[in-house]
Tab-separated table of C-alpha atoms in Angstrom:
chain	number	residue	atom	x	y	z
A	1	MET	CA	0.000	0.000	0.000
A	2	HIS	CA	2.744	2.431	0.939
A	3	THR	CA	4.600	1.757	-2.303
A	4	LYS	CA	1.552	2.462	-4.488
A	5	ILE	CA	0.828	5.747	-2.728
A	6	ILE	CA	4.407	6.911	-3.186
A	7	ALA	CA	4.360	5.983	-6.884
A	8	LEU	CA	1.328	8.171	-7.426
A	9	LEU	CA	2.972	11.062	-5.585
A	10	VAL	CA	6.033	10.755	-7.801
A	11	ALA	CA	3.866	10.946	-10.909
A	12	ALA	CA	2.047	14.002	-9.606
A	13	LEU	CA	5.221	15.853	-8.713
A	14	LEU	CA	6.887	15.072	-12.025
A	15	ILE	CA	4.383	17.103	-13.975
A	16	GLY	CA	3.254	19.518	-11.287
A	17	ASN	CA	4.618	22.775	-12.686
A	18	TYR	CA	3.514	22.058	-16.256
A	19	SER	CA	0.075	20.630	-15.661
A	20	PHE	CA	-2.967	22.652	-16.499
A	21	GLY	CA	-6.285	21.187	-17.489
A	22	ASN	CA	-6.557	17.411	-17.210
A	23	ILE	CA	-3.647	14.964	-16.991
A	24	PHE	CA	-3.486	11.826	-19.150
A	25	ARG	CA	-0.890	9.063	-18.775
A	26	VAL	CA	0.520	7.106	-21.703
A	27	GLY	CA	2.053	3.690	-20.995
A	28	TYR	CA	1.693	3.854	-17.213
A	29	THR	CA	2.520	0.424	-15.769
A	30	GLY	CA	0.521	0.642	-12.559
A	31	PRO	CA	-3.178	-0.080	-12.079
A	32	PRO	CA	-4.968	1.850	-14.856
A	33	LEU	CA	-7.508	4.557	-14.143
A	34	ALA	CA	-10.396	4.880	-16.579
A	35	GLY	CA	-10.238	8.173	-18.473
A	36	VAL	CA	-6.650	8.793	-17.337
A	37	ASP	CA	-4.501	5.932	-18.652
A	38	TYR	CA	-4.044	5.141	-22.344
A	39	ALA	CA	-1.877	2.606	-24.127
A	40	ASP	CA	-0.711	4.985	-26.870
A	41	LEU	CA	-0.229	8.679	-27.490
A	42	GLN	CA	-2.880	8.940	-30.192
A	43	SER	CA	-5.642	7.632	-27.937
A	44	ALA	CA	-4.630	10.062	-25.187
A	45	GLN	CA	-4.516	13.015	-27.598
A	46	ASP	CA	-7.941	12.147	-28.975
A	47	ALA	CA	-9.395	12.074	-25.449
A	48	ALA	CA	-7.675	15.298	-24.390
A	49	SER	CA	-8.866	18.861	-24.793
A	50	ALA	CA	-6.776	21.937	-25.560
A	51	GLY	CA	-4.678	22.821	-22.527
A	52	ASP	CA	-4.354	19.276	-21.187
A	53	THR	CA	-1.133	17.410	-20.325
A	54	LEU	CA	0.022	14.038	-21.675
A	55	GLN	CA	2.676	12.241	-19.633
A	56	VAL	CA	4.667	9.571	-21.501
A	57	TYR	CA	5.957	6.775	-19.268
A	58	THR	CA	8.885	4.407	-19.693
A	59	ASN	CA	9.463	1.341	-21.891
A	60	ILE	CA	7.045	2.428	-24.579
A	61	THR	CA	7.438	3.727	-28.121
A	62	THR	CA	4.262	5.486	-29.167
A	63	HIS	CA	2.961	7.556	-32.058
A	64	GLY	CA	0.584	10.479	-32.200
A	65	ASN	CA	-0.695	13.280	-34.424
A	66	ILE	CA	-1.307	16.401	-32.349
A	67	ASP	CA	-4.044	18.753	-33.532
A	68	LYS	CA	-4.675	20.736	-30.341
A	69	LYS	CA	-2.610	22.703	-27.821
A	70	LEU	CA	-1.100	20.146	-25.429
A	71	VAL	CA	1.800	19.690	-23.031
A	72	ILE	CA	3.665	16.413	-23.681
A	73	ILE	CA	6.205	15.477	-21.055
A	74	GLY	CA	8.546	12.547	-20.394
A	75	TYR	CA	11.381	11.673	-18.055
A	76	GLY	CA	14.350	12.766	-20.175
A	77	TYR	CA	17.055	10.536	-21.685
A	78	ASN	CA	20.562	9.137	-21.321
A	79	PHE	CA	20.137	7.947	-17.736
A	80	ASP	CA	22.484	5.044	-18.413
A	81	ALA	CA	25.253	7.653	-18.479
A	82	ASN	CA	23.920	10.014	-15.815
A	83	ALA	CA	22.995	8.270	-12.592
A	84	ASN	CA	20.790	9.603	-9.782
A	85	LEU	CA	18.791	12.010	-11.956
A	86	GLN	CA	15.800	9.685	-12.287
A	87	VAL	CA	15.136	6.224	-10.920
A	88	ILE	CA	14.986	4.974	-14.521
A	89	GLY	CA	18.405	3.939	-15.800
A	90	THR	CA	17.690	3.486	-19.507
A	91	ASP	CA	18.832	5.607	-22.441
A	92	ALA	CA	15.438	6.747	-23.797
A	93	PRO	CA	12.679	5.917	-21.301
A	94	SER	CA	10.038	8.190	-22.847
A	95	SER	CA	9.972	7.552	-26.591
A	96	ALA	CA	7.445	8.976	-29.030
A	97	ASP	CA	7.102	9.801	-32.708
A	98	ILE	CA	4.981	12.940	-32.819
A	99	THR	CA	3.604	15.069	-35.628
A	100	PHE	CA	2.159	18.522	-35.090
A	101	SER	CA	-0.683	19.510	-37.396
A	102	PRO	CA	-2.866	22.626	-37.664
A	103	GLY	CA	-4.505	23.254	-34.304
A	104	SER	CA	-1.389	22.284	-32.312
A	105	ASP	CA	-0.263	25.906	-31.946
A	106	GLY	CA	1.065	26.646	-28.466
A	107	SER	CA	2.023	23.034	-27.685
A	108	MET	CA	5.091	22.216	-25.609
A	109	VAL	CA	7.216	19.033	-25.500
A	110	SER	CA	9.806	18.241	-22.821
A	111	GLY	CA	11.880	15.195	-21.879
A	112	ILE	CA	10.880	13.118	-24.933
A	113	SER	CA	13.131	11.096	-27.293
A	114	GLY	CA	11.976	10.311	-30.810
A	115	SER	CA	11.024	12.028	-34.055
A	116	PHE	CA	9.159	15.301	-34.303
A	117	GLY	CA	7.426	16.419	-37.480
A	118	ILE	CA	5.718	19.761	-37.982
A	119	GLY	CA	3.501	20.253	-41.018
A	120	ASP	CA	0.068	20.459	-42.588
A	121	TYR	CA	-0.185	16.918	-43.948
A	122	ALA	CA	-3.821	17.355	-44.958
A	123	GLY	CA	-2.920	20.164	-47.339
A	124	THR	CA	-5.384	22.647	-45.864
A	125	GLY	CA	-2.917	25.545	-46.010
A	126	ILE	CA	-3.517	26.369	-42.327
A	127	PRO	CA	-0.402	27.839	-40.639
A	128	ILE	CA	1.280	26.183	-37.655
A	129	SER	CA	3.026	28.343	-35.064
A	130	ASN	CA	4.395	28.633	-31.528
A	131	ILE	CA	5.555	25.112	-30.691
A	132	THR	CA	8.258	24.696	-28.049
A	133	PHE	CA	10.636	21.767	-27.511
A	134	GLN	CA	12.678	21.682	-24.318
A	135	ARG	CA	15.237	19.051	-23.316
A	136	CYS	CA	14.339	16.552	-26.032
A	137	ASN	CA	16.461	14.128	-28.063
A	138	GLY	CA	15.604	13.325	-31.648
A	139	ASP	CA	15.021	14.121	-35.294
A	140	PHE	CA	13.117	17.261	-36.249
A	141	ARG	CA	11.440	17.663	-39.646
A	142	PHE	CA	9.507	20.643	-40.982
A	143	TYR	CA	7.046	19.888	-43.780
A	144	ASN	CA	5.777	22.946	-45.631
A	145	PHE	CA	6.311	21.814	-49.194
A	146	ILE	CA	4.129	23.418	-51.857
A	147	GLY	CA	3.691	21.437	-55.022
A	148	TYR	CA	1.353	19.299	-57.047
A	149	SER	CA	-1.458	21.792	-56.258
A	150	ILE	CA	-1.121	21.105	-52.523
A	151	ASN	CA	-0.426	23.854	-50.002
A	152	TYR	CA	0.976	22.520	-46.750
A	153	GLY	CA	0.831	25.851	-44.930
A	154	THR	CA	3.444	28.014	-43.256
A	155	ILE	CA	5.453	27.238	-40.124
A	156	SER	CA	6.683	29.906	-37.704
A	157	ASN	CA	7.905	30.601	-34.174
A	158	ILE	CA	9.400	27.200	-33.379
A	159	GLN	CA	11.769	27.074	-30.402
A	160	ILE	CA	14.122	24.187	-29.543
A	161	SER	CA	16.343	24.473	-26.468
A	162	GLY	CA	18.600	22.274	-24.346
A	163	SER	CA	18.135	19.333	-26.715
A	164	VAL	CA	20.044	16.838	-28.853
A	165	ILE	CA	18.920	17.437	-32.430
A	166	ASN	CA	19.078	16.414	-36.062
A	167	LEU	CA	17.035	19.017	-37.932
A	168	ARG	CA	16.006	19.427	-41.561
A	169	LEU	CA	13.533	21.438	-43.577
A	170	SER	CA	11.941	18.927	-45.925
A	171	TYR	CA	11.596	20.930	-49.106
A	172	HIS	CA	13.903	22.163	-51.842
A	173	GLY	CA	14.293	24.353	-54.912
A	174	THR	CA	11.516	26.844	-55.610
A	175	ASP	CA	8.879	24.758	-53.845
A	176	GLY	CA	7.846	25.400	-50.291
A	177	THR	CA	7.589	28.437	-48.073
A	178	PRO	CA	10.185	29.641	-45.560
A	179	VAL	CA	10.100	28.792	-41.886
A	180	ASN	CA	9.937	32.009	-39.913
A	181	ASN	CA	11.632	32.654	-36.576
A	182	LEU	CA	13.190	29.264	-35.871
A	183	GLN	CA	15.055	29.506	-32.547
A	184	ILE	CA	17.675	26.919	-31.539
A	185	TYR	CA	19.400	27.417	-28.197
A	186	ASN	CA	22.020	25.348	-26.319
A	187	CYS	CA	21.617	22.183	-28.368
A	188	ILE	CA	23.979	19.312	-29.198
A	189	VAL	CA	23.723	19.133	-32.977
A	190	GLN	CA	24.178	16.294	-35.405
A	191	LEU	CA	22.879	18.362	-38.320
A	192	ILE	CA	21.031	21.596	-39.026
A	193	GLN	CA	19.971	21.793	-42.660
A	194	LEU	CA	17.960	24.786	-43.874
A	195	PHE	CA	17.104	24.938	-47.573
A	196	LYS	CA	14.929	27.910	-48.197
A	197	ALA	CA	15.689	31.574	-48.846
A	198	ASN	CA	13.852	33.898	-46.434
A	199	THR	CA	13.863	31.250	-43.704
A	200	THR	CA	14.835	33.149	-40.558
A	201	ALA	CA	16.593	31.553	-37.598
A	202	ILE	CA	18.824	32.117	-34.616
A	203	ILE	CA	21.290	29.398	-33.583
A	204	GLU	CA	22.882	30.175	-30.248
A	205	ASN	CA	25.247	28.370	-27.857
A	206	CYS	CA	25.144	25.073	-29.762
A	207	VAL	CA	27.894	22.457	-30.256
A	208	SER	CA	28.751	19.614	-32.624
A	209	ALA	CA	31.249	16.774	-32.669
A	210	SER	CA	34.638	17.623	-34.200
A	211	LEU	CA	35.897	16.943	-37.716
A	212	THR	CA	37.730	13.856	-36.444
A	213	TYR	CA	34.329	12.241	-36.041
A	214	SER	CA	33.187	13.087	-39.555
A	215	SER	CA	33.877	15.515	-42.387
A	216	PHE	CA	30.113	15.831	-42.783
A	217	SER	CA	28.818	19.401	-42.819
A	218	PHE	CA	27.040	19.992	-39.532
A	219	LEU	CA	25.593	23.288	-40.746
A	220	ASP	CA	23.969	23.585	-44.148
A	221	LEU	CA	22.198	26.930	-44.057
A	222	ASN	CA	22.059	27.664	-47.792
A	223	ASP	CA	20.275	30.993	-48.370
A	224	ALA	CA	18.480	31.176	-45.020
A	225	SER	CA	18.834	34.342	-42.966
A	226	VAL	CA	20.518	33.199	-39.757
A	227	LEU	CA	22.220	34.760	-36.759
A	228	MET	CA	24.622	32.215	-35.306
A	229	LYS	CA	26.435	33.136	-32.108
A	230	ASN	CA	28.414	31.598	-29.244
A	231	CYS	CA	28.519	28.184	-30.969
A	232	ILE	CA	31.262	25.564	-31.262
A	233	PHE	CA	30.854	23.763	-34.591
A	234	ALA	CA	33.036	21.519	-36.688
A	235	SER	CA	32.049	23.054	-40.011
A	236	SER	CA	29.542	25.050	-41.993
A	237	ASN	CA	28.560	24.757	-45.617
A	238	SER	CA	27.297	28.321	-45.762
A	239	MET	CA	30.249	30.634	-45.223
A	240	ASN	CA	29.480	32.472	-48.477
A	241	ASN	CA	25.836	33.031	-47.561
A	242	ILE	CA	25.559	36.811	-47.223
A	243	ASN	CA	22.312	36.390	-45.278
A	244	THR	CA	23.985	34.623	-42.354
A	245	ILE	CA	25.943	36.434	-39.632
A	246	TYR	CA	28.444	34.584	-37.430
A	247	GLU	CA	29.416	36.078	-34.061
A	248	ASN	CA	31.737	34.673	-31.384
A	249	ASN	CA	31.838	31.145	-32.823
A	250	PHE	CA	34.512	28.439	-32.825
A	251	PHE	CA	35.090	26.259	-35.913
A	252	ALA	CA	37.323	23.242	-36.445
A	253	GLU	CA	37.664	24.061	-40.151
A	254	ALA	CA	40.287	26.439	-41.448
A	255	GLN	CA	39.506	30.096	-41.973
A	256	PRO	CA	37.796	30.601	-45.327
A	257	VAL	CA	39.446	32.776	-47.955
A	258	VAL	CA	36.519	35.184	-47.872
A	259	LEU	CA	35.451	35.856	-44.309
A	260	PRO	CA	31.713	35.515	-43.663
A	261	ALA	CA	29.698	38.368	-42.214
A	262	GLY	CA	30.065	38.792	-38.473
A	263	SER	CA	32.876	39.184	-35.977
A	264	ASN	CA	35.117	37.494	-33.421
A	265	ASN	CA	35.006	34.005	-34.952
A	266	ARG	CA	37.874	31.564	-34.423
A	267	TRP	CA	39.108	28.946	-36.881
A	268	SER	CA	41.122	25.697	-36.836
A	269	GLN	CA	40.125	25.043	-33.257
A	270	ASP	CA	41.202	21.903	-31.395
A	271	TRP	CA	38.296	20.131	-29.667
A	272	ALA	CA	40.724	18.525	-27.188
A	273	VAL	CA	41.714	21.996	-26.004
A	274	ILE	CA	38.176	23.371	-25.882
A	275	PHE	CA	36.233	20.565	-24.230
A	276	ASN	CA	36.578	18.554	-21.046
A	277	ARG	CA	36.738	15.074	-22.603
A	278	LEU	CA	36.398	15.281	-26.383
A	279	GLY	CA	39.475	14.750	-28.498
A	280	GLY	CA	42.190	12.143	-28.612
A	281	THR	CA	41.860	9.354	-31.152
A	282	SER	CA	38.074	9.570	-31.417
A	283	ASP	CA	35.281	11.821	-30.247
A	284	ALA	CA	32.505	9.473	-31.408
A	285	PRO	CA	31.147	9.235	-27.821
A	286	GLY	CA	30.063	12.844	-28.259
A	287	TYR	CA	27.719	11.787	-31.073
A	288	TYR	CA	24.208	11.823	-29.689
A	289	ALA	CA	23.141	8.349	-30.902
A	290	ASP	CA	26.229	6.554	-29.609
A	291	PRO	CA	25.507	4.291	-26.605
A	292	SER	CA	28.404	5.883	-24.741
A	293	PHE	CA	27.147	9.415	-25.378
A	294	ASP	CA	27.828	11.604	-22.351
A	295	GLU	CA	27.009	15.311	-22.304
A	296	ASP	CA	29.879	15.913	-19.874
A	297	TYR	CA	32.139	15.744	-22.913
A	298	TYR	CA	30.951	19.249	-23.761
A	299	VAL	CA	31.890	20.866	-20.464
A	300	LEU	CA	34.602	23.436	-21.195
A	301	LYS	CA	38.062	22.390	-20.075
A	302	ALA	CA	39.965	24.569	-17.605
A	303	GLY	CA	41.681	27.259	-19.636
A	304	SER	CA	39.446	26.665	-22.649
A	305	PRO	CA	39.452	29.593	-25.100
A	306	ALA	CA	35.644	29.289	-25.206
A	307	ILE	CA	35.311	30.435	-21.577
A	308	ASN	CA	33.740	33.916	-21.598
A	309	ALA	CA	34.233	34.026	-25.369
A	310	GLY	CA	30.576	34.750	-26.133
A	311	LEU	CA	28.128	37.502	-25.319
A	312	ASP	CA	24.693	37.146	-23.765
A	313	ALA	CA	21.635	39.188	-24.738
A	314	ALA	CA	22.812	42.058	-22.521
A	315	ASN	CA	26.297	41.947	-24.143
A	316	ASN	CA	27.906	40.584	-20.997
A	317	PRO	CA	30.668	37.959	-21.397
A	318	SER	CA	29.357	34.395	-21.405
A	319	ASP	CA	30.779	30.983	-22.262
A	320	ALA	CA	30.392	29.632	-25.762
A	321	GLY	CA	28.754	26.206	-26.005
A	322	ILE	CA	25.759	24.548	-24.372
A	323	TYR	CA	26.585	25.445	-20.771
A	324	GLY	CA	26.767	29.192	-21.452
A	325	GLY	CA	24.402	31.835	-22.777
A	326	GLU	CA	20.999	32.688	-21.380
A	327	THR	CA	20.082	31.076	-18.061
A	328	ALA	CA	16.700	29.881	-19.322
A	329	TYR	CA	18.288	27.740	-22.045
A	330	ILE	CA	21.454	26.317	-20.446
A	331	TYR	CA	21.740	22.602	-21.187
A	332	LYS	CA	20.709	20.252	-18.384
A	333	LEU	CA	22.094	16.721	-18.197
A	334	SER	CA	19.775	14.029	-19.563
A	335	GLY	CA	17.065	16.487	-20.555
A	336	VAL	CA	15.257	16.154	-17.233
A	337	PRO	CA	12.169	18.400	-17.506
A	338	ALA	CA	12.137	21.532	-15.360
A	339	VAL	CA	9.630	20.179	-12.860
A	340	PRO	CA	10.067	18.835	-9.328
A	341	ALA	CA	10.687	15.088	-9.138
A	342	ASN	CA	10.967	12.538	-6.366
A	343	TYR	CA	13.999	10.572	-7.490
A	344	LYS	CA	14.932	8.454	-4.455
A	345	LEU	CA	13.264	6.821	-1.450
A	346	THR	CA	15.224	5.502	1.521
A	347	ALA	CA	13.594	3.197	4.104
A	348	PRO	CA	15.068	1.064	6.904
A	349	SER	CA	13.469	-2.088	5.491
A	350	THR	CA	10.936	-3.273	2.920
A	351	VAL	CA	8.445	-4.030	5.705
A	352	ALA	CA	7.119	-1.427	8.133
A	353	SER	CA	8.351	-3.011	11.373
A	354	SER	CA	8.357	-0.017	13.723
A	355	ASN	CA	6.101	2.804	14.796
A	356	PRO	CA	6.891	5.419	13.686
A	357	TYR	CA	8.363	4.023	10.439
A	358	ASN	CA	10.735	6.683	9.120
A	359	ILE	CA	11.401	7.076	5.411
A	360	THR	CA	13.310	9.722	3.470
A	361	ILE	CA	12.124	11.025	0.105
A	362	SER	CA	14.662	12.966	-1.995
A	363	VAL	CA	13.232	15.699	-4.243
A	364	ARG	CA	15.030	17.607	-7.010
A	365	SER	CA	13.715	20.822	-8.572
A	366	ASN	CA	15.364	20.220	-12.016
A	367	ASN	CA	15.145	23.916	-12.927
């Protein structure tokens, strides 16, 4: 009895600060409650109303098309590398493949691993806007292709922060409309690929693996209009893009013959000098999908040239990379959502053999 009560308290605390409206649980392994527990994300979304919260539990991969404003929250990820943050010790305990359709404006996702698609698949031409991803791990795709007499609508005001990302705009050439006001803060990046002229974005305090991992271009901005600042990237395929401005960034590649727009960028940088643990013969463990991935690799080493090499919004010195920049976006280990969580319970025995029976519950704010 005591154990069941505590489990319910843990669930309530985990989503306490985010919850508004009703709360629905997806994949909960305890005794199900009618109207609360659902086996998959789609069933929970269909039962929910705008403003409700969906909590995704562990050991489940689920799919859902979101067409209303919802909060979707999981535990985080990479707990096999980072102990004592959650009781769960697996790499991706809250997994979901989620698409956001017209009507999902204002939705927020936190602590989820998986794939995230944003687009008007029905071809109604209805815009999609104001979707926020915090502390997630996965592939991001934006679908606003226009062709074959189908208008998939515009996409704007998308924010991704404190996450591990692989991001692409899924259109090319003269087809499609630009994505407006894409904001990417303090993310570990496998790839950012923007195709379309007039796409506007800010990329701030992000990092990538070094060129020793791959010669693959981690930034492919094409003709997008981008402000990139305080980042540490292996390479960019867009140095001649006059619409992109680079400020206070570190690159592993050599300085280009024609300097890009911007200031205070540094070239031919050594990852082993910049970061705490990257470098040596291989920095593959810094790659987000590697089983040995550990975000501590991206902590700046003592004496790193990236310390205080950037500027925050108030033009005060700030570290480059994911642990610098604006306080609201600084990367948190394992993407634990910014809500209180009971993460440990200590009891003298598994059976209540004394009166009083003293237990200790450890709570972390995760802000």
